[in-house]
C-alpha cells in the first residue's frame, strides 16, 4: 500500500483502487470539500505524474477519456484549486510522492490497464441529493428530478413562469461553463424536442452564473445528471448523429402535473417570443414540439 498525507489531502493506493480525500486546510477549495472522498478503480486511470517545484510539488492523475462524468461535464474547465485529481505536495515529502507514482505505474503495467477511452462511466459521479444556490437560481437534483428555482436577481421574463421541474428523461444534454472575463457562465439543461438559442439569462432551463465562490458547485449538479444520461460514446453513432432511440411522448392522462408543465412551457415560450429572445421560426418550432407532446 502507498499513502501520502498532506494539508491539501490524503491519497491512498491499495493496489486495486485509489482513495482521494480532500484536506481540511483552509486553502482547500469549497468545491473539493463538497465533492468529498473519491474512490478510483485502477482501470479508470490512464497515468500518474509528479512535478517538483521550489516550494511545493504537484501529483497529477490522468483518467481515461469517458471514465468520469465530472470530467465530461466540466470539459477541462475546472481551475487547478478545484481539480480533485491534483494534490499539492510539500517539499519534504517529494520522496514519498515519487514512491507513490512508482507504485501506481507498476500496478498499471502489471494489470496491463490500457490508456484508451472507455464507453461506460467507471465512476458514479457526485452523490445525490444535491442542492446548489448560485447566480440567478437554485438547482436541486435527487437522482431523478431536477428543480430550478429563481431568486430576486433573475430576469423577469424567466422568473415569471415560476420554478422549473425536469426529469432525467426530459434531458438530452447538460453543460456547465464558468464565468470567464466579462462573460457570465451557466448551468444549462437541453430539453428534448424543445431546443433554444436563448441566452442563459432568459432560458428557463438554465441558471446564469456570475463568477462567485459557489459557481463551481453547479458543476457537481451537472456531473450528477451527466452520470445518469447515456454515455457519450454510446449516445452518438459513427456519423455523429444522435443514436439514442426517441423517447415516446408521455400520455396526456399520465399525470395532471405533466399537462400543467406543458402549459407553463407554452406561456414561457410566448414570453420569450414577445420579448424578442426567440425568433418567429424558433417560437413556431418550439411551440409545435410542446403541442405534439400534449
PDB file of C-alpha atoms in Angstrom:
ATOM      1  CA  UNK A   1       0.000   0.000   0.000  1.00  0.00           C
ATOM      2  CA  UNK A   2       1.183   3.534  -0.781  1.00  0.00           C
ATOM      3  CA  UNK A   3      -0.034   6.583   1.123  1.00  0.00           C
ATOM      4  CA  UNK A   4       0.742  10.283   1.100  1.00  0.00           C
ATOM      5  CA  UNK A   5      -0.770  12.658   3.662  1.00  0.00           C
ATOM      6  CA  UNK A   6      -0.663  16.418   3.033  1.00  0.00           C
ATOM      7  CA  UNK A   7      -2.562  19.525   4.131  1.00  0.00           C
ATOM      8  CA  UNK A   8      -4.135  19.534   0.665  1.00  0.00           C
ATOM      9  CA  UNK A   9      -5.458  15.991   1.109  1.00  0.00           C
ATOM     10  CA  UNK A  10      -4.624  12.316   1.503  1.00  0.00           C
ATOM     11  CA  UNK A  11      -4.135   9.818  -1.313  1.00  0.00           C
ATOM     12  CA  UNK A  12      -4.067   6.080  -0.598  1.00  0.00           C
ATOM     13  CA  UNK A  13      -3.403   3.309  -3.127  1.00  0.00           C
ATOM     14  CA  UNK A  14      -4.086  -0.317  -2.138  1.00  0.00           C
ATOM     15  CA  UNK A  15      -3.175  -1.962  -5.431  1.00  0.00           C
ATOM     16  CA  UNK A  16      -6.708  -2.036  -6.802  1.00  0.00           C
ATOM     17  CA  UNK A  17      -8.042   1.475  -6.245  1.00  0.00           C
ATOM     18  CA  UNK A  18      -7.036   4.974  -5.197  1.00  0.00           C
ATOM     19  CA  UNK A  19      -8.846   6.756  -2.382  1.00  0.00           C
ATOM     20  CA  UNK A  20      -8.631  10.544  -2.628  1.00  0.00           C
ATOM     21  CA  UNK A  21      -9.669  12.504   0.460  1.00  0.00           C
ATOM     22  CA  UNK A  22      -9.612  16.328   0.425  1.00  0.00           C
ATOM     23  CA  UNK A  23      -7.768  18.010   3.280  1.00  0.00           C
ATOM     24  CA  UNK A  24      -9.345  20.209   5.922  1.00  0.00           C
ATOM     25  CA  UNK A  25      -6.891  23.055   5.458  1.00  0.00           C
ATOM     26  CA  UNK A  26      -8.470  26.473   4.890  1.00  0.00           C
ATOM     27  CA  UNK A  27      -6.819  26.635   1.474  1.00  0.00           C
ATOM     28  CA  UNK A  28      -8.648  23.558   0.183  1.00  0.00           C
ATOM     29  CA  UNK A  29     -11.414  24.734  -2.152  1.00  0.00           C
ATOM     30  CA  UNK A  30     -15.101  24.613  -1.270  1.00  0.00           C
ATOM     31  CA  UNK A  31     -15.677  22.552  -4.415  1.00  0.00           C
ATOM     32  CA  UNK A  32     -13.317  19.749  -3.350  1.00  0.00           C
ATOM     33  CA  UNK A  33     -14.644  19.739   0.203  1.00  0.00           C
ATOM     34  CA  UNK A  34     -18.226  19.465  -1.073  1.00  0.00           C
ATOM     35  CA  UNK A  35     -17.339  16.742  -3.588  1.00  0.00           C
ATOM     36  CA  UNK A  36     -15.801  14.742  -0.757  1.00  0.00           C
ATOM     37  CA  UNK A  37     -13.853  11.498  -0.932  1.00  0.00           C
ATOM     38  CA  UNK A  38     -13.387   9.779  -4.280  1.00  0.00           C
ATOM     39  CA  UNK A  39     -12.563   6.128  -4.952  1.00  0.00           C
ATOM     40  CA  UNK A  40     -10.983   5.481  -8.347  1.00  0.00           C
ATOM     41  CA  UNK A  41     -10.657   1.930  -9.647  1.00  0.00           C
ATOM     42  CA  UNK A  42      -7.247   1.244 -11.150  1.00  0.00           C
ATOM     43  CA  UNK A  43      -8.916   0.589 -14.514  1.00  0.00           C
ATOM     44  CA  UNK A  44     -10.088   4.217 -14.684  1.00  0.00           C
ATOM     45  CA  UNK A  45      -6.519   5.566 -14.734  1.00  0.00           C
ATOM     46  CA  UNK A  46      -4.519   6.446 -17.816  1.00  0.00           C
ATOM     47  CA  UNK A  47      -1.450   7.713 -15.965  1.00  0.00           C
ATOM     48  CA  UNK A  48       0.082   9.482 -12.967  1.00  0.00           C
ATOM     49  CA  UNK A  49       2.865  12.063 -12.700  1.00  0.00           C
ATOM     50  CA  UNK A  50       4.707  14.176 -10.144  1.00  0.00           C
ATOM     51  CA  UNK A  51       6.073  17.672 -10.823  1.00  0.00           C
ATOM     52  CA  UNK A  52       8.598  19.197  -8.442  1.00  0.00           C
ATOM     53  CA  UNK A  53       8.719  22.891  -7.615  1.00  0.00           C
ATOM     54  CA  UNK A  54      10.941  25.094  -5.476  1.00  0.00           C
ATOM     55  CA  UNK A  55       8.496  25.302  -2.587  1.00  0.00           C
ATOM     56  CA  UNK A  56       5.933  22.619  -3.432  1.00  0.00           C
ATOM     57  CA  UNK A  57       5.278  19.915  -5.983  1.00  0.00           C
ATOM     58  CA  UNK A  58       2.132  18.513  -7.512  1.00  0.00           C
ATOM     59  CA  UNK A  59       0.818  14.986  -8.015  1.00  0.00           C
ATOM     60  CA  UNK A  60      -1.474  14.614 -11.022  1.00  0.00           C
ATOM     61  CA  UNK A  61      -3.735  11.777 -12.085  1.00  0.00           C
ATOM     62  CA  UNK A  62      -4.850  11.369 -15.671  1.00  0.00           C
ATOM     63  CA  UNK A  63      -8.087   9.439 -16.175  1.00  0.00           C
ATOM     64  CA  UNK A  64      -9.121   7.538 -19.261  1.00  0.00           C
ATOM     65  CA  UNK A  65     -11.402   9.533 -21.543  1.00  0.00           C
ATOM     66  CA  UNK A  66     -15.036   8.829 -20.765  1.00  0.00           C
ATOM     67  CA  UNK A  67     -14.388   7.275 -17.337  1.00  0.00           C
ATOM     68  CA  UNK A  68     -15.614  10.160 -15.183  1.00  0.00           C
ATOM     69  CA  UNK A  69     -18.907  12.064 -15.631  1.00  0.00           C
ATOM     70  CA  UNK A  70     -17.422  15.018 -13.711  1.00  0.00           C
ATOM     71  CA  UNK A  71     -14.608  15.470 -16.222  1.00  0.00           C
ATOM     72  CA  UNK A  72     -17.053  15.118 -19.109  1.00  0.00           C
ATOM     73  CA  UNK A  73     -19.497  17.648 -17.634  1.00  0.00           C
ATOM     74  CA  UNK A  74     -16.773  20.224 -16.887  1.00  0.00           C
ATOM     75  CA  UNK A  75     -14.832  19.686 -20.117  1.00  0.00           C
ATOM     76  CA  UNK A  76     -11.479  20.650 -18.605  1.00  0.00           C
ATOM     77  CA  UNK A  77     -12.834  23.976 -17.333  1.00  0.00           C
ATOM     78  CA  UNK A  78     -12.226  23.330 -13.613  1.00  0.00           C
ATOM     79  CA  UNK A  79      -9.440  25.542 -12.275  1.00  0.00           C
ATOM     80  CA  UNK A  80      -6.449  23.908 -10.545  1.00  0.00           C
ATOM     81  CA  UNK A  81      -7.646  24.602  -6.966  1.00  0.00           C
ATOM     82  CA  UNK A  82     -10.895  22.758  -7.784  1.00  0.00           C
ATOM     83  CA  UNK A  83      -9.333  19.811  -9.622  1.00  0.00           C
ATOM     84  CA  UNK A  84      -9.793  16.715  -7.396  1.00  0.00           C
ATOM     85  CA  UNK A  85      -7.133  14.814  -9.366  1.00  0.00           C
ATOM     86  CA  UNK A  86      -4.266  17.047  -8.267  1.00  0.00           C
ATOM     87  CA  UNK A  87      -2.519  17.110  -4.895  1.00  0.00           C
ATOM     88  CA  UNK A  88      -0.095  19.768  -3.647  1.00  0.00           C
ATOM     89  CA  UNK A  89       2.978  18.088  -2.100  1.00  0.00           C
ATOM     90  CA  UNK A  90       5.285  19.829   0.366  1.00  0.00           C
ATOM     91  CA  UNK A  91       8.988  19.735  -0.497  1.00  0.00           C
ATOM     92  CA  UNK A  92       9.935  17.431   2.386  1.00  0.00           C
ATOM     93  CA  UNK A  93       7.577  14.740   1.013  1.00  0.00           C
ATOM     94  CA  UNK A  94       8.951  14.579  -2.524  1.00  0.00           C
ATOM     95  CA  UNK A  95      10.402  11.119  -1.879  1.00  0.00           C
ATOM     96  CA  UNK A  96       7.013   9.808  -0.748  1.00  0.00           C
ATOM     97  CA  UNK A  97       5.338  11.289  -3.828  1.00  0.00           C
ATOM     98  CA  UNK A  98       7.854   9.628  -6.156  1.00  0.00           C
ATOM     99  CA  UNK A  99       7.318   6.286  -4.416  1.00  0.00           C
ATOM    100  CA  UNK A 100       3.550   6.738  -4.772  1.00  0.00           C
ATOM    101  CA  UNK A 101       3.916   7.352  -8.525  1.00  0.00           C
ATOM    102  CA  UNK A 102       6.106   4.256  -8.929  1.00  0.00           C
ATOM    103  CA  UNK A 103       3.590   2.051  -7.106  1.00  0.00           C
ATOM    104  CA  UNK A 104       0.666   3.217  -9.247  1.00  0.00           C
ATOM    105  CA  UNK A 105       2.627   2.929 -12.501  1.00  0.00           C
ATOM    106  CA  UNK A 106       3.815  -0.582 -11.632  1.00  0.00           C
ATOM    107  CA  UNK A 107       0.230  -1.641 -10.914  1.00  0.00           C
ATOM    108  CA  UNK A 108      -0.929  -0.216 -14.260  1.00  0.00           C
ATOM    109  CA  UNK A 109       1.799  -2.215 -16.023  1.00  0.00           C
ATOM    110  CA  UNK A 110       1.144  -5.445 -14.129  1.00  0.00           C
ATOM    111  CA  UNK A 111      -2.618  -5.236 -14.748  1.00  0.00           C
ATOM    112  CA  UNK A 112      -1.998  -4.144 -18.343  1.00  0.00           C
ATOM    113  CA  UNK A 113      -4.527  -1.335 -17.992  1.00  0.00           C
ATOM    114  CA  UNK A 114      -4.994   0.324 -21.399  1.00  0.00           C
ATOM    115  CA  UNK A 115      -4.998   4.120 -21.697  1.00  0.00           C
ATOM    116  CA  UNK A 116      -7.589   4.250 -24.462  1.00  0.00           C
ATOM    117  CA  UNK A 117     -11.101   5.746 -23.967  1.00  0.00           C
ATOM    118  CA  UNK A 118     -13.932   3.765 -22.382  1.00  0.00           C
ATOM    119  CA  UNK A 119     -17.582   3.550 -23.427  1.00  0.00           C
ATOM    120  CA  UNK A 120     -19.070   3.446 -19.908  1.00  0.00           C
ATOM    121  CA  UNK A 121     -18.559   5.555 -16.815  1.00  0.00           C
ATOM    122  CA  UNK A 122     -16.232   3.919 -14.290  1.00  0.00           C
ATOM    123  CA  UNK A 123     -17.048   6.451 -11.562  1.00  0.00           C
ATOM    124  CA  UNK A 124     -20.552   7.073 -10.203  1.00  0.00           C
ATOM    125  CA  UNK A 125     -20.474  10.878 -10.187  1.00  0.00           C
ATOM    126  CA  UNK A 126     -21.253  13.146  -7.196  1.00  0.00           C
ATOM    127  CA  UNK A 127     -23.582  11.864  -4.505  1.00  0.00           C
ATOM    128  CA  UNK A 128     -27.220  12.938  -4.507  1.00  0.00           C
ATOM    129  CA  UNK A 129     -29.364  14.644  -3.358  1.00  0.00           C
ATOM    130  CA  UNK A 130     -27.656  17.901  -4.295  1.00  0.00           C
ATOM    131  CA  UNK A 131     -28.834  21.485  -3.930  1.00  0.00           C
ATOM    132  CA  UNK A 132     -26.758  24.467  -5.013  1.00  0.00           C
ATOM    133  CA  UNK A 133     -27.629  28.166  -4.942  1.00  0.00           C
ATOM    134  CA  UNK A 134     -25.565  30.407  -7.206  1.00  0.00           C
ATOM    135  CA  UNK A 135     -26.097  33.101  -9.806  1.00  0.00           C
ATOM    136  CA  UNK A 136     -29.779  33.723 -10.522  1.00  0.00           C
ATOM    137  CA  UNK A 137     -31.191  30.495  -9.096  1.00  0.00           C
ATOM    138  CA  UNK A 138     -31.022  27.231  -7.158  1.00  0.00           C
ATOM    139  CA  UNK A 139     -30.579  23.823  -8.811  1.00  0.00           C
ATOM    140  CA  UNK A 140     -31.697  20.736  -6.894  1.00  0.00           C
ATOM    141  CA  UNK A 141     -31.240  17.146  -8.066  1.00  0.00           C
ATOM    142  CA  UNK A 142     -32.416  14.000  -6.262  1.00  0.00           C
ATOM    143  CA  UNK A 143     -31.216  11.459  -8.795  1.00  0.00           C
ATOM    144  CA  UNK A 144     -34.375  11.555 -10.927  1.00  0.00           C
ATOM    145  CA  UNK A 145     -35.782  15.079 -10.840  1.00  0.00           C
ATOM    146  CA  UNK A 146     -34.147  18.451 -11.435  1.00  0.00           C
ATOM    147  CA  UNK A 147     -35.760  21.528  -9.909  1.00  0.00           C
ATOM    148  CA  UNK A 148     -34.765  25.062 -10.828  1.00  0.00           C
ATOM    149  CA  UNK A 149     -35.927  27.881  -8.561  1.00  0.00           C
ATOM    150  CA  UNK A 150     -35.285  31.582  -9.130  1.00  0.00           C
ATOM    151  CA  UNK A 151     -34.188  34.404  -6.872  1.00  0.00           C
ATOM    152  CA  UNK A 152     -34.713  38.170  -6.901  1.00  0.00           C
ATOM    153  CA  UNK A 153     -31.836  38.645  -9.351  1.00  0.00           C
ATOM    154  CA  UNK A 154     -33.485  36.536 -12.063  1.00  0.00           C
ATOM    155  CA  UNK A 155     -34.602  38.238 -15.279  1.00  0.00           C
ATOM    156  CA  UNK A 156     -38.362  38.932 -15.084  1.00  0.00           C
ATOM    157  CA  UNK A 157     -39.123  37.070 -18.318  1.00  0.00           C
ATOM    158  CA  UNK A 158     -37.605  33.893 -16.870  1.00  0.00           C
ATOM    159  CA  UNK A 159     -38.863  34.239 -13.313  1.00  0.00           C
ATOM    160  CA  UNK A 160     -42.466  34.953 -14.365  1.00  0.00           C
ATOM    161  CA  UNK A 161     -43.023  31.307 -15.340  1.00  0.00           C
ATOM    162  CA  UNK A 162     -42.093  30.118 -11.859  1.00  0.00           C
ATOM    163  CA  UNK A 163     -39.931  27.157 -10.842  1.00  0.00           C
ATOM    164  CA  UNK A 164     -38.953  24.511 -13.390  1.00  0.00           C
ATOM    165  CA  UNK A 165     -39.201  20.771 -12.801  1.00  0.00           C
ATOM    166  CA  UNK A 166     -37.495  18.340 -15.171  1.00  0.00           C
ATOM    167  CA  UNK A 167     -36.853  14.615 -15.085  1.00  0.00           C
ATOM    168  CA  UNK A 168     -33.676  12.956 -16.334  1.00  0.00           C
ATOM    169  CA  UNK A 169     -35.658  11.502 -19.236  1.00  0.00           C
ATOM    170  CA  UNK A 170     -36.555  15.069 -20.299  1.00  0.00           C
ATOM    171  CA  UNK A 171     -32.859  15.891 -20.708  1.00  0.00           C
ATOM    172  CA  UNK A 172     -30.733  15.209 -23.776  1.00  0.00           C
ATOM    173  CA  UNK A 173     -27.638  17.106 -22.589  1.00  0.00           C
ATOM    174  CA  UNK A 174     -26.259  19.165 -19.714  1.00  0.00           C
ATOM    175  CA  UNK A 175     -23.442  21.700 -19.827  1.00  0.00           C
ATOM    176  CA  UNK A 176     -21.579  23.802 -17.286  1.00  0.00           C
ATOM    177  CA  UNK A 177     -19.452  26.821 -18.149  1.00  0.00           C
ATOM    178  CA  UNK A 178     -17.738  29.007 -15.543  1.00  0.00           C
ATOM    179  CA  UNK A 179     -17.754  32.771 -15.870  1.00  0.00           C
ATOM    180  CA  UNK A 180     -14.686  33.996 -17.746  1.00  0.00           C
ATOM    181  CA  UNK A 181     -13.631  37.613 -18.007  1.00  0.00           C
ATOM    182  CA  UNK A 182     -16.661  39.739 -18.824  1.00  0.00           C
ATOM    183  CA  UNK A 183     -18.725  36.726 -19.925  1.00  0.00           C
ATOM    184  CA  UNK A 184     -21.081  35.065 -17.457  1.00  0.00           C
ATOM    185  CA  UNK A 185     -21.164  31.306 -17.011  1.00  0.00           C
ATOM    186  CA  UNK A 186     -24.123  28.948 -16.813  1.00  0.00           C
ATOM    187  CA  UNK A 187     -25.566  25.562 -15.973  1.00  0.00           C
ATOM    188  CA  UNK A 188     -27.874  24.623 -18.833  1.00  0.00           C
ATOM    189  CA  UNK A 189     -30.128  21.634 -19.489  1.00  0.00           C
ATOM    190  CA  UNK A 190     -31.072  20.835 -23.064  1.00  0.00           C
ATOM    191  CA  UNK A 191     -34.655  19.561 -23.109  1.00  0.00           C
ATOM    192  CA  UNK A 192     -35.728  17.010 -25.682  1.00  0.00           C
ATOM    193  CA  UNK A 193     -37.861  18.384 -28.531  1.00  0.00           C
ATOM    194  CA  UNK A 194     -37.505  21.941 -27.219  1.00  0.00           C
ATOM    195  CA  UNK A 195     -34.200  23.359 -28.471  1.00  0.00           C
ATOM    196  CA  UNK A 196     -33.475  27.022 -27.849  1.00  0.00           C
ATOM    197  CA  UNK A 197     -30.793  29.557 -28.674  1.00  0.00           C
ATOM    198  CA  UNK A 198     -31.890  31.871 -25.887  1.00  0.00           C
ATOM    199  CA  UNK A 199     -29.005  33.077 -23.693  1.00  0.00           C
ATOM    200  CA  UNK A 200     -28.936  31.605 -20.151  1.00  0.00           C
ATOM    201  CA  UNK A 201     -30.224  34.909 -18.794  1.00  0.00           C
ATOM    202  CA  UNK A 202     -33.588  34.192 -20.476  1.00  0.00           C
ATOM    203  CA  UNK A 203     -33.518  30.392 -20.813  1.00  0.00           C
ATOM    204  CA  UNK A 204     -35.876  28.832 -18.217  1.00  0.00           C
ATOM    205  CA  UNK A 205     -33.777  25.652 -18.324  1.00  0.00           C
ATOM    206  CA  UNK A 206     -30.540  27.407 -17.387  1.00  0.00           C
ATOM    207  CA  UNK A 207     -29.006  29.049 -14.332  1.00  0.00           C
ATOM    208  CA  UNK A 208     -26.830  32.063 -15.146  1.00  0.00           C
ATOM    209  CA  UNK A 209     -23.555  32.288 -13.188  1.00  0.00           C
ATOM    210  CA  UNK A 210     -21.602  35.466 -12.438  1.00  0.00           C
ATOM    211  CA  UNK A 211     -18.248  34.189 -11.209  1.00  0.00           C
ATOM    212  CA  UNK A 212     -18.847  33.999  -7.470  1.00  0.00           C
ATOM    213  CA  UNK A 213     -17.487  31.489  -4.946  1.00  0.00           C
ATOM    214  CA  UNK A 214     -20.275  28.918  -5.257  1.00  0.00           C
ATOM    215  CA  UNK A 215     -20.355  28.838  -9.062  1.00  0.00           C
ATOM    216  CA  UNK A 216     -18.136  25.716  -9.324  1.00  0.00           C
ATOM    217  CA  UNK A 217     -20.612  23.789  -7.160  1.00  0.00           C
ATOM    218  CA  UNK A 218     -23.060  23.902 -10.072  1.00  0.00           C
ATOM    219  CA  UNK A 219     -20.590  21.593 -11.843  1.00  0.00           C
ATOM    220  CA  UNK A 220     -21.487  18.931  -9.258  1.00  0.00           C
ATOM    221  CA  UNK A 221     -25.126  19.118 -10.326  1.00  0.00           C
ATOM    222  CA  UNK A 222     -24.081  18.885 -13.971  1.00  0.00           C
ATOM    223  CA  UNK A 223     -21.901  15.837 -13.257  1.00  0.00           C
ATOM    224  CA  UNK A 224     -24.578  14.055 -11.210  1.00  0.00           C
ATOM    225  CA  UNK A 225     -27.066  14.480 -14.057  1.00  0.00           C
ATOM    226  CA  UNK A 226     -24.452  13.518 -16.676  1.00  0.00           C
ATOM    227  CA  UNK A 227     -23.798  10.259 -14.819  1.00  0.00           C
ATOM    228  CA  UNK A 228     -27.436   9.295 -15.416  1.00  0.00           C
ATOM    229  CA  UNK A 229     -27.527  10.184 -19.115  1.00  0.00           C
ATOM    230  CA  UNK A 230     -26.406   7.783 -21.861  1.00  0.00           C
ATOM    231  CA  UNK A 231     -22.623   7.653 -22.097  1.00  0.00           C
ATOM    232  CA  UNK A 232     -21.387   9.970 -24.889  1.00  0.00           C
ATOM    233  CA  UNK A 233     -19.610   7.065 -26.596  1.00  0.00           C
ATOM    234  CA  UNK A 234     -22.941   5.280 -26.928  1.00  0.00           C
ATOM    235  CA  UNK A 235     -25.116   8.328 -27.446  1.00  0.00           C
ATOM    236  CA  UNK A 236     -23.817   9.073 -30.936  1.00  0.00           C
ATOM    237  CA  UNK A 237     -23.244   6.877 -33.941  1.00  0.00           C
ATOM    238  CA  UNK A 238     -20.185   6.865 -36.181  1.00  0.00           C
ATOM    239  CA  UNK A 239     -21.682   9.657 -38.275  1.00  0.00           C
ATOM    240  CA  UNK A 240     -22.132  11.859 -35.208  1.00  0.00           C
ATOM    241  CA  UNK A 241     -25.923  11.617 -35.359  1.00  0.00           C
ATOM    242  CA  UNK A 242     -27.899  11.011 -32.209  1.00  0.00           C
ATOM    243  CA  UNK A 243     -28.220   7.229 -31.905  1.00  0.00           C
ATOM    244  CA  UNK A 244     -30.485   7.247 -28.861  1.00  0.00           C
ATOM    245  CA  UNK A 245     -33.982   5.978 -29.538  1.00  0.00           C
ATOM    246  CA  UNK A 246     -36.560   8.738 -29.352  1.00  0.00           C
ATOM    247  CA  UNK A 247     -38.455   8.536 -26.105  1.00  0.00           C
ATOM    248  CA  UNK A 248     -42.204   8.263 -26.534  1.00  0.00           C
ATOM    249  CA  UNK A 249     -44.187  11.352 -25.618  1.00  0.00           C
ATOM    250  CA  UNK A 250     -45.829  10.957 -22.239  1.00  0.00           C
ATOM    251  CA  UNK A 251     -49.570  10.273 -22.457  1.00  0.00           C
ATOM    252  CA  UNK A 252     -51.781  13.245 -21.585  1.00  0.00           C
ATOM    253  CA  UNK A 253     -53.541  11.301 -18.872  1.00  0.00           C
ATOM    254  CA  UNK A 254     -50.334  10.028 -17.266  1.00  0.00           C
ATOM    255  CA  UNK A 255     -50.281  12.819 -14.720  1.00  0.00           C
ATOM    256  CA  UNK A 256     -52.023  16.130 -14.293  1.00  0.00           C
ATOM    257  CA  UNK A 257     -48.662  17.715 -13.422  1.00  0.00           C
ATOM    258  CA  UNK A 258     -47.284  16.859 -16.874  1.00  0.00           C
ATOM    259  CA  UNK A 259     -50.137  18.709 -18.564  1.00  0.00           C
ATOM    260  CA  UNK A 260     -49.667  21.737 -16.312  1.00  0.00           C
ATOM    261  CA  UNK A 261     -45.924  21.725 -17.025  1.00  0.00           C
ATOM    262  CA  UNK A 262     -46.578  21.798 -20.772  1.00  0.00           C
ATOM    263  CA  UNK A 263     -48.995  24.691 -20.372  1.00  0.00           C
ATOM    264  CA  UNK A 264     -46.358  26.578 -18.377  1.00  0.00           C
ATOM    265  CA  UNK A 265     -43.850  25.847 -21.113  1.00  0.00           C
ATOM    266  CA  UNK A 266     -46.186  27.378 -23.704  1.00  0.00           C
ATOM    267  CA  UNK A 267     -46.512  30.510 -21.585  1.00  0.00           C
ATOM    268  CA  UNK A 268     -42.722  30.702 -21.209  1.00  0.00           C
ATOM    269  CA  UNK A 269     -42.224  30.367 -24.956  1.00  0.00           C
ATOM    270  CA  UNK A 270     -44.780  33.103 -25.565  1.00  0.00           C
ATOM    271  CA  UNK A 271     -42.980  35.419 -23.164  1.00  0.00           C
ATOM    272  CA  UNK A 272     -39.582  34.703 -24.740  1.00  0.00           C
ATOM    273  CA  UNK A 273     -41.074  35.359 -28.193  1.00  0.00           C
ATOM    274  CA  UNK A 274     -42.757  38.562 -27.050  1.00  0.00           C
ATOM    275  CA  UNK A 275     -39.515  39.928 -25.586  1.00  0.00           C
ATOM    276  CA  UNK A 276     -37.590  39.090 -28.760  1.00  0.00           C
ATOM    277  CA  UNK A 277     -35.433  36.322 -27.318  1.00  0.00           C
ATOM    278  CA  UNK A 278     -36.924  33.761 -29.719  1.00  0.00           C
ATOM    279  CA  UNK A 279     -37.336  34.440 -33.430  1.00  0.00           C
ATOM    280  CA  UNK A 280     -40.652  33.694 -35.167  1.00  0.00           C
ATOM    281  CA  UNK A 281     -39.219  30.466 -36.589  1.00  0.00           C
ATOM    282  CA  UNK A 282     -37.756  29.315 -33.253  1.00  0.00           C
ATOM    283  CA  UNK A 283     -41.016  30.081 -31.474  1.00  0.00           C
ATOM    284  CA  UNK A 284     -43.080  28.165 -34.041  1.00  0.00           C
ATOM    285  CA  UNK A 285     -40.843  25.078 -33.891  1.00  0.00           C
ATOM    286  CA  UNK A 286     -40.730  25.027 -30.090  1.00  0.00           C
ATOM    287  CA  UNK A 287     -44.480  25.548 -29.796  1.00  0.00           C
ATOM    288  CA  UNK A 288     -45.169  22.687 -32.225  1.00  0.00           C
ATOM    289  CA  UNK A 289     -42.927  20.373 -30.180  1.00  0.00           C
ATOM    290  CA  UNK A 290     -44.848  21.187 -26.990  1.00  0.00           C
ATOM    291  CA  UNK A 291     -48.241  20.797 -28.673  1.00  0.00           C
ATOM    292  CA  UNK A 292     -47.159  17.430 -30.054  1.00  0.00           C
ATOM    293  CA  UNK A 293     -46.387  16.227 -26.511  1.00  0.00           C
ATOM    294  CA  UNK A 294     -49.817  17.404 -25.370  1.00  0.00           C
TER     295      UNK A 294
END
